[in-house]
Tab-separated table of C-alpha atoms in Angstrom:
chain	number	residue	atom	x	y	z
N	1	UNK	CA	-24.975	-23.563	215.189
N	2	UNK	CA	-24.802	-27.317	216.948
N	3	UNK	CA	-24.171	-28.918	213.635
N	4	UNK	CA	-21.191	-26.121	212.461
N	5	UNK	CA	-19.559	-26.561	215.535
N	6	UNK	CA	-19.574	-30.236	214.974
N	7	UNK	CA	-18.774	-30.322	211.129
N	8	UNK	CA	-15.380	-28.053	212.467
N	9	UNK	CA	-14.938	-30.597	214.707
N	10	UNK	CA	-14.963	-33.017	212.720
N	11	UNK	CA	-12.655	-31.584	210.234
N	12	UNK	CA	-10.125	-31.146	212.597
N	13	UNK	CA	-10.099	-34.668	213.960
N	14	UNK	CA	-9.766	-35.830	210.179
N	15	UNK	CA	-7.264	-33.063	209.511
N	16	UNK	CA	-4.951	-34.196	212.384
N	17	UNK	CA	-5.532	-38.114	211.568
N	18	UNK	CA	-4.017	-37.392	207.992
N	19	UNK	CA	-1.419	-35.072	209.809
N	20	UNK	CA	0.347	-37.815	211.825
N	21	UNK	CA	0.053	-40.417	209.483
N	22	UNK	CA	2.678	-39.089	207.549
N	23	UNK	CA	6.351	-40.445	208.625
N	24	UNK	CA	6.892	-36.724	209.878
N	25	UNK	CA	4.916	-36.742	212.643
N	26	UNK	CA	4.556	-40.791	213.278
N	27	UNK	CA	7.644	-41.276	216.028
N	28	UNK	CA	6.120	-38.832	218.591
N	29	UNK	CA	3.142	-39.825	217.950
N	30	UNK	CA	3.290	-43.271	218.839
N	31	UNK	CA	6.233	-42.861	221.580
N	32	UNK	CA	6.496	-39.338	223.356
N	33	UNK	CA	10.052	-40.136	224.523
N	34	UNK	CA	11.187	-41.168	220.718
N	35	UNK	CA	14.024	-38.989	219.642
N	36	UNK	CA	12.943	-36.398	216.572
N	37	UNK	CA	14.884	-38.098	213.896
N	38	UNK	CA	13.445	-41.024	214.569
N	39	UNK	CA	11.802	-43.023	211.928
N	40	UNK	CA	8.295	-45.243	211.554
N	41	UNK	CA	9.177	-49.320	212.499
N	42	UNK	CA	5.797	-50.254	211.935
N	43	UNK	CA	2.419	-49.761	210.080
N	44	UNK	CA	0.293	-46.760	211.562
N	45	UNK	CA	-3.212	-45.891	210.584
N	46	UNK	CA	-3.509	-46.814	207.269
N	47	UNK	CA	0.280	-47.053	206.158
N	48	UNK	CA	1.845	-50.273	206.433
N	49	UNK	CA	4.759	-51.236	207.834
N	50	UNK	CA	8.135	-49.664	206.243
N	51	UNK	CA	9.387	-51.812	203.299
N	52	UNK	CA	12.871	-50.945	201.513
N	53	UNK	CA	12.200	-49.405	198.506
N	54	UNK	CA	15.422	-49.215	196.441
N	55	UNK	CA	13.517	-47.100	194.068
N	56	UNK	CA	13.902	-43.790	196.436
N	57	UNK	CA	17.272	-42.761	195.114
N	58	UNK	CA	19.996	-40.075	196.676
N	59	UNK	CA	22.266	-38.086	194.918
N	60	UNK	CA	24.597	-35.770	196.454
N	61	UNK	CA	26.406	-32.704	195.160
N	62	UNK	CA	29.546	-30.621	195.992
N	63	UNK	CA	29.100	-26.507	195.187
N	64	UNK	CA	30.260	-27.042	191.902
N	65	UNK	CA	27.019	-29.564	191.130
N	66	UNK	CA	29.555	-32.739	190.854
N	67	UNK	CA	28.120	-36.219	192.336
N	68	UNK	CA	29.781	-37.105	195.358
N	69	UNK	CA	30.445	-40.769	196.665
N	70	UNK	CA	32.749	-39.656	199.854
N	71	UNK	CA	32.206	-36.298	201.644
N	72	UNK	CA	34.794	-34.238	203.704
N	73	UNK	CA	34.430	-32.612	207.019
N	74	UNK	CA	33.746	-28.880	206.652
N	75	UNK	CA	32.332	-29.318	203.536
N	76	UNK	CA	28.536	-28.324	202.668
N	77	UNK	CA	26.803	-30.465	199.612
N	78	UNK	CA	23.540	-30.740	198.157
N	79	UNK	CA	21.373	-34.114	198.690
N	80	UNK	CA	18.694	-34.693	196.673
N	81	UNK	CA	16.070	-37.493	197.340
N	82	UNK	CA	13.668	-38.805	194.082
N	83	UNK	CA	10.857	-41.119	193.479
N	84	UNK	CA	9.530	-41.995	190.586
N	85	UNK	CA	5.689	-40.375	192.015
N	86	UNK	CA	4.870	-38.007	194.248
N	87	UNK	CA	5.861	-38.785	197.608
N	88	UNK	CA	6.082	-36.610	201.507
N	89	UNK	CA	9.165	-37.883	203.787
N	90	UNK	CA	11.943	-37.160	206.188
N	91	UNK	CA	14.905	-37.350	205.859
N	92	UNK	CA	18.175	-37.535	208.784
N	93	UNK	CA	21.827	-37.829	208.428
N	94	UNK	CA	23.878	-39.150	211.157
N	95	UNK	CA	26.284	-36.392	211.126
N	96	UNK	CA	25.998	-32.706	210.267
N	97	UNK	CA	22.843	-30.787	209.712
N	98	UNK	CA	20.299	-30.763	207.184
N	99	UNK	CA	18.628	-27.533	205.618
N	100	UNK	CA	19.502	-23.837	204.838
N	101	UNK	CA	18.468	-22.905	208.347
N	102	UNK	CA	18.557	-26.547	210.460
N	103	UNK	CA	16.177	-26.325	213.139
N	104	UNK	CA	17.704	-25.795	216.485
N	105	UNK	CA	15.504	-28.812	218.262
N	106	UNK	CA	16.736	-31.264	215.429
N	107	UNK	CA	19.625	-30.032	213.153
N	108	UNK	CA	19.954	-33.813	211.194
N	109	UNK	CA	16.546	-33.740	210.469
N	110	UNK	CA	14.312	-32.208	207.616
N	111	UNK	CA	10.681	-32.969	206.283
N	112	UNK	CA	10.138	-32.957	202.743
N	113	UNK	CA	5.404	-32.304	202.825
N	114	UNK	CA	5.697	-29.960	199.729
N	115	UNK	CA	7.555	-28.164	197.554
N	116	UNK	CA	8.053	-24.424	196.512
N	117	UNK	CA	4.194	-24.072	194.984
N	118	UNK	CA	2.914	-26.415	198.107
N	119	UNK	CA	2.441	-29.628	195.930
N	120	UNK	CA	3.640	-32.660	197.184
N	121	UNK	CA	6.876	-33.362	194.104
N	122	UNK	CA	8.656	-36.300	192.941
N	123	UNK	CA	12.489	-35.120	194.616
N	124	UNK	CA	13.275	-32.853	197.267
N	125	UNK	CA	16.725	-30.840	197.840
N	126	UNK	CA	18.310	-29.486	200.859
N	127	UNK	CA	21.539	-28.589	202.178
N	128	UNK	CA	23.747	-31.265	203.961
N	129	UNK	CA	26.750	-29.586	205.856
N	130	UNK	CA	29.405	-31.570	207.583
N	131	UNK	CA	30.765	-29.950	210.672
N	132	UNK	CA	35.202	-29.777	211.082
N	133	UNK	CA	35.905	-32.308	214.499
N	134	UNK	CA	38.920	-32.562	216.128
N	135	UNK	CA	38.270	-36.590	216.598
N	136	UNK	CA	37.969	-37.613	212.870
N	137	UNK	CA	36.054	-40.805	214.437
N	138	UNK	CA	33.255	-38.695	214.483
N	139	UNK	CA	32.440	-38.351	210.812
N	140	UNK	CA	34.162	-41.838	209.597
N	141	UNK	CA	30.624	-41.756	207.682
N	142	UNK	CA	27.350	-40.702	207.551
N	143	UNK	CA	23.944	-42.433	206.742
N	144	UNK	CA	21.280	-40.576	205.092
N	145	UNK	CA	17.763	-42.577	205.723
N	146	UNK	CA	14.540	-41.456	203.924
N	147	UNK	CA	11.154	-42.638	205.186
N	148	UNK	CA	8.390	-41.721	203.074
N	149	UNK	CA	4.624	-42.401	201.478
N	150	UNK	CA	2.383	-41.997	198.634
N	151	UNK	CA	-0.669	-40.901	200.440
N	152	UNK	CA	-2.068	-41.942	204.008
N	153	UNK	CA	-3.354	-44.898	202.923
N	154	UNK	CA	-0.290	-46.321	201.611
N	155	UNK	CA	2.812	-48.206	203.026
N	156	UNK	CA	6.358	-46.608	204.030
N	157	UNK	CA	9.048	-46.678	201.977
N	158	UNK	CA	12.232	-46.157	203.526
N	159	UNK	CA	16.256	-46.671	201.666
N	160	UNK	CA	19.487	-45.347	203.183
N	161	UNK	CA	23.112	-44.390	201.749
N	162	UNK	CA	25.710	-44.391	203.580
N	163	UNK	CA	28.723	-41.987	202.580
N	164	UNK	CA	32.500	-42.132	203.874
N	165	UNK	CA	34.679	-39.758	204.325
N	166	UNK	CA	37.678	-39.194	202.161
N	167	UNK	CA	41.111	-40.067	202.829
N	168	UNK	CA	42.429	-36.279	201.713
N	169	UNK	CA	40.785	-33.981	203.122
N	170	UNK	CA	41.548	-29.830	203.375
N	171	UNK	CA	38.111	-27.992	204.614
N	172	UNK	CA	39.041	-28.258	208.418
């Protein structure tokens, strides 16, 4: 009996060491008062520190499935993030809100842990929809920043993209 209740223990200290390891959960973890869509600045447990990793690409999709360089208020796109492995990550936006249902607590932020099947994939999707505002300054533009690893034993990768708004604009 002793040595079950210790092997559970046990596998939930390991469980919640891999748990905030990942970028996800690393922010609160560290600093209770850091903001939700914040992202890792340093190594933690056995990630190192976040390096840029140009190869974590963004694309980003009107309704009709055509890449978008600007964005317009109003408007609701696609964003897709890819690796070339299998990666978990967050993702925020400075402006708008991220996902098919944006969670109340944190609307610019989503975490990418698995996909459909529960494997950790190579590119995540979600929804990225720009509110209308009566002061264009705003949603001038909006930075998309991915922070992301491997595994828990290996460093962050983080990129960002940065999208402006266009000059003719009709959604608000």
């Amino acid at each position: 009996m002793a040595r079950s209740v210790m092997l559970q223990a046990l596998l939930v200290a390991a469980v919640l060491g891999y748990a905030v390891a990942f970028p996800t959960f690393f922010p609160t973890r560290v600093d209770s008062d850091a903001p939700c869509d914040a992202h890792p600045d340093q190594g933690f447990k056995g990630h190192g520190a976040p390096v840029e990793e140009p190869g974590l690409e963004f694309t980003v999709e009107n309704g009709d499935g055509e890449a978008m360089s600007k964005f317009c208020p109003g408007g609701t796109y696609t964003v897709t993030v890819a690796f070339d492995s299998r990666f978990k990550s967050k993702l925020t936006v400075s402006a708008g809100e991220l996902g098919e249902e944006p969670d109340s607590d944190c609307p610019n932020l989503v975490n990418f842990l698995t996909d459909d099947s529960g494997a950790t994939a190579s590119s995540y999707s979600t929804q990225w929809k720009v509110p209308c505002s009566e002061d264009s300054d705003d949603s001038e533009s909006a930075v998309f920043t991915v922070t992301g690893a491997k595994s828990s034993s290996s460093k962050y990768m983080t990129n960002t993209l940065t999208l402006e708004q266009k000059d003719d604009c009709d959604a608000c």
